XYZ file of C-alpha atoms in Angstrom:
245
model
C 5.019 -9.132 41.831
C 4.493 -5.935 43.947
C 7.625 -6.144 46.365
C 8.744 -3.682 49.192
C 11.515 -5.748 50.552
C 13.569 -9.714 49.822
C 14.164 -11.253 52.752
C 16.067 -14.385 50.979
C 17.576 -13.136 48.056
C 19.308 -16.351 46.374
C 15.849 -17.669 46.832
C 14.198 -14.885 44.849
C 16.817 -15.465 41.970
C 16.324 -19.097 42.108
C 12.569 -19.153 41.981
C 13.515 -15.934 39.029
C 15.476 -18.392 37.206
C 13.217 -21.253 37.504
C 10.047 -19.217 36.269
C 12.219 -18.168 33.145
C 13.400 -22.081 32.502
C 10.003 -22.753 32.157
C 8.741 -20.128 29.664
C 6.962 -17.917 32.423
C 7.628 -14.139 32.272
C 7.986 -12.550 35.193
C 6.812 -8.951 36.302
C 7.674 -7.178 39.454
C 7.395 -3.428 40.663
C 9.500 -2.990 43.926
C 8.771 -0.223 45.959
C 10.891 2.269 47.687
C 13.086 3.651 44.223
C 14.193 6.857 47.135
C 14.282 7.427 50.321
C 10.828 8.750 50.501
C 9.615 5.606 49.232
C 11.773 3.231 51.365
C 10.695 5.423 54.390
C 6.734 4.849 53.435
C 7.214 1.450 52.503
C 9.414 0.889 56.188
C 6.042 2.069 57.849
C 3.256 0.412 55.959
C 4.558 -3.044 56.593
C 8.247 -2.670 58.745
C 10.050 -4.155 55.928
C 13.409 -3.004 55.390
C 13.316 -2.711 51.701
C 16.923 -2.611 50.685
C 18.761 -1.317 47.647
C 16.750 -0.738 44.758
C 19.568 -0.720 42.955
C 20.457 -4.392 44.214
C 17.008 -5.439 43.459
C 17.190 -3.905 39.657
C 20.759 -5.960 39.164
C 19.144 -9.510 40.291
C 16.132 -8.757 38.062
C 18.541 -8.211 34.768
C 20.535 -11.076 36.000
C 17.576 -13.735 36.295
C 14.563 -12.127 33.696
C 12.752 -10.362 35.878
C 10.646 -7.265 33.736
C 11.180 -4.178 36.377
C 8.467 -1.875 36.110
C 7.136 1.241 37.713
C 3.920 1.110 38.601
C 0.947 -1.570 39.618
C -1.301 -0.640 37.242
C 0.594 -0.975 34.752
C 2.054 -4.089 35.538
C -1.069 -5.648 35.619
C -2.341 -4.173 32.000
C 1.398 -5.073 30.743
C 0.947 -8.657 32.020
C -2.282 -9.373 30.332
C -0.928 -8.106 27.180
C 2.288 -10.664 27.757
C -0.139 -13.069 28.708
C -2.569 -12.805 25.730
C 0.576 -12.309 22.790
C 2.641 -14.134 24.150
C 6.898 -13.882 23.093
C 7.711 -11.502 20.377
C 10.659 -12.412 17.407
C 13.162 -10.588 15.627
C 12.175 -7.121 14.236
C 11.553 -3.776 15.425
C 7.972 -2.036 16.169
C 5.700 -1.363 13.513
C 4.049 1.846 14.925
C 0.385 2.828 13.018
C -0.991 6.317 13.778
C -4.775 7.787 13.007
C -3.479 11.312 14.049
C -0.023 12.580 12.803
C 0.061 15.340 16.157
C -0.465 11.856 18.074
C 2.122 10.136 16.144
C 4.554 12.752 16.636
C 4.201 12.623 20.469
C 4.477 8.957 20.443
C 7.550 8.744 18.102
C 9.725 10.940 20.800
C 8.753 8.999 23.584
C 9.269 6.142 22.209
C 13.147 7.667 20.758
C 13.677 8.657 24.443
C 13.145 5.039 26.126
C 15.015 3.549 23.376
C 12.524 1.900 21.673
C 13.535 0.452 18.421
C 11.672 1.460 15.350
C 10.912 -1.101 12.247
C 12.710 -0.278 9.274
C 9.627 -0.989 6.876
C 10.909 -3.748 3.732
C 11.373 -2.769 0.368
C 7.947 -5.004 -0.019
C 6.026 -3.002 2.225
C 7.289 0.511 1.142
C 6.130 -0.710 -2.346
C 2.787 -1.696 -0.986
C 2.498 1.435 0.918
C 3.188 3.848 -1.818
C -0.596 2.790 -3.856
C -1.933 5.013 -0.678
C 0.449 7.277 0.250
C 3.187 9.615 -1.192
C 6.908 8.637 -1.226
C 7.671 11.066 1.723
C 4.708 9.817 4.208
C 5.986 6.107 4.018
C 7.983 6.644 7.310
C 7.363 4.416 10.980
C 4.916 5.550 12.224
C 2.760 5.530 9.155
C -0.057 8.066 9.816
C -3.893 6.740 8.438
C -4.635 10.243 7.835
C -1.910 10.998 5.227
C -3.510 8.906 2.718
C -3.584 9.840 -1.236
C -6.875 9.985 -2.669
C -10.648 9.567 -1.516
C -11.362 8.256 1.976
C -12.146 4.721 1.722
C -11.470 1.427 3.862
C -9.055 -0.485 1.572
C -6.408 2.823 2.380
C -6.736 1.753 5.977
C -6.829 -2.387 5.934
C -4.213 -2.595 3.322
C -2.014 -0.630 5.749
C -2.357 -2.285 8.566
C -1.889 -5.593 6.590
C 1.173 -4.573 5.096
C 3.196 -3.505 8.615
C 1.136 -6.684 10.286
C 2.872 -8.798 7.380
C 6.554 -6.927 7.103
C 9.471 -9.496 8.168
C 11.469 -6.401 9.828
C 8.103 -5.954 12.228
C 8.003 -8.064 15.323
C 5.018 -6.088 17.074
C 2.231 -3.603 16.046
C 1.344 -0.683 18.074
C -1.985 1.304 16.416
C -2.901 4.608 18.322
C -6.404 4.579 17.621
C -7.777 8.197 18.546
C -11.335 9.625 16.819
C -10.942 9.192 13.087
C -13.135 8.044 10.511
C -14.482 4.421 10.213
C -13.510 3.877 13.553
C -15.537 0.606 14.028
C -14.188 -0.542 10.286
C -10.633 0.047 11.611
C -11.228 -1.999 14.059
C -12.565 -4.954 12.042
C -9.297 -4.302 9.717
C -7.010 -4.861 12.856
C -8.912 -7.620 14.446
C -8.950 -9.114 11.007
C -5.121 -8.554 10.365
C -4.254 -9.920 13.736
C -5.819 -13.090 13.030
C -4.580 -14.091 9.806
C -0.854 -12.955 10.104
C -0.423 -13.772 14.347
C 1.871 -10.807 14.439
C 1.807 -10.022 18.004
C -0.102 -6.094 18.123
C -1.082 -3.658 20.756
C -4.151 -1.471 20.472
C -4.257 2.214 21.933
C -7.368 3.214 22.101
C -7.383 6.693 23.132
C -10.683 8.208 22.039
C -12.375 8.839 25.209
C -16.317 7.510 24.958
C -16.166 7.401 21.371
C -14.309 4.425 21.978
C -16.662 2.537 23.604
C -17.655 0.585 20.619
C -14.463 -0.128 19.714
C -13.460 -1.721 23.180
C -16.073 -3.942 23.206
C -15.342 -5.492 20.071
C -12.028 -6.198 20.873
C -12.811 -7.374 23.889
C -14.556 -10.137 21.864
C -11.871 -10.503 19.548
C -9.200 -11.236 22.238
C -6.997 -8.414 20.748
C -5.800 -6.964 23.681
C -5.977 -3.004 24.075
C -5.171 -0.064 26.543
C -6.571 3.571 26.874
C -3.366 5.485 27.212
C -0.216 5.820 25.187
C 1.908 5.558 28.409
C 0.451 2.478 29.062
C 0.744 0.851 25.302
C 4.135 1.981 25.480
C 4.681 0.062 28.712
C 3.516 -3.140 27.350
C 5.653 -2.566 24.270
C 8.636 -2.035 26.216
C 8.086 -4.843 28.651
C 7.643 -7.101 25.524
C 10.807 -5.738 24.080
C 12.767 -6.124 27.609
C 11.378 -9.451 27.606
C 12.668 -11.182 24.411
C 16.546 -9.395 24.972
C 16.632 -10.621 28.847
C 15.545 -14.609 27.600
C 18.099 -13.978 24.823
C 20.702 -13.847 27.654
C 19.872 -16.200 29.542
């Protein structure tokens, strides 16, 4: 939902409520957050948006996912749509790059995010590749032991796809090596375990390849971290508002 103003409230909440009843997530992105926004909202349609503050209260209350943009609604939804509701667990977070690791483990600390605390099964799967003080979430691909090879790669991504304490994957896939064998490795992971996952691919037109072939797979992907982070969230948002209800 893009909405500028409710004219019927209890009717919004009651359609809200109905939508959740029946398993359907609901999005919404309501415009005028200030005064500068209520103004240009008043004059593109004459709606008197109201309190955003109001709106943000009967969203909690009824299951509504409040986001802040369009565009990102939309990419959010498709990965709702497409993974569908996510379990117990925290996020299982998979880095090529530790610099964009790094960056993505402070916003994520910042909005709250909550981390996976990897098993005592997966640490001891993890530490064949990598040295007892690189086992951390995220888990950076490039902080492997030994010669480069694929099995460093799949093996990791299988073992935080199969961890009980992981209830979604997020991989940040920017240019690395065996890009398109990565990709194979996640598709491949995805399909045998079902653990929901998130794809980042931020590699610019070296990723071209790799969008198209998860395009086929049905994995579903974004180009930004912002926006993989958004779906993440909304996901996470999700399961604790139709725990409440």
């Amino acid at each position: 939902l893009y909405v500028e103003g409710i004219k019927s409230p209890r009717r919004f909440m009651e359609l809200a409520r109905r939508a959740a009843s029946a398993g359907k997530p609901v999005l919404a992105v309501k415009a005028g957050r200030t005064d500068a926004g209520s103004v240009a909202a008043r004059s593109h349609t004459a709606s008197m948006v109201g309190s955003y503050a109001a709106f943000a209260a009967a969203c909690r209350a009824t299951g509504v996912v409040l986001l802040d943009e369009p565009e990102g609604m939309v990419l959010t939804a498709g990965v709702v749509d497409r993974l569908g509701p996510i379990g117990r667990g925290g996020i299982g977070l998979i880095v090529s790059s530790g610099g964009g690791g790094a960056v993505t483990i402070d916003r994520m600390t910042a909005a709250g995010l909550p981390l996976a605390a990897w098993s005592a099964e997966t640490r001891a799967r993890l530490e064949r590749y990598y040295l007892p003080s690189h086992i951390n979430n995220p888990i950076d691909l490039g902080a492997h032991k030994g010669a480069l090879a694929l099995e460093n790669f799949a093996e990791t991504i299988r073992a935080v796809a199969e961890d009980r304490e992981v209830a979604i994957a997020l991989f940040i896939m920017t240019p690395q090596p065996l890009m398109m064998e990565t990709t194979d490795a996640l598709v491949a992971s995805w399909r045998d375990t079902r653990k929901p996952m998130v794809v980042v691919v931020d590699a610019g037109s070296f990723g071209q390849p790799v969008r198209e072939r998860l395009i086929e797979a049905g994995l579903p992907f974004v180009n930004r971290i912002d926006d993989g982070l958004r779906a993440v969230d909304a996901m996470v948002r999700l399961r604790a508002l139709e725990a409440e209800l």
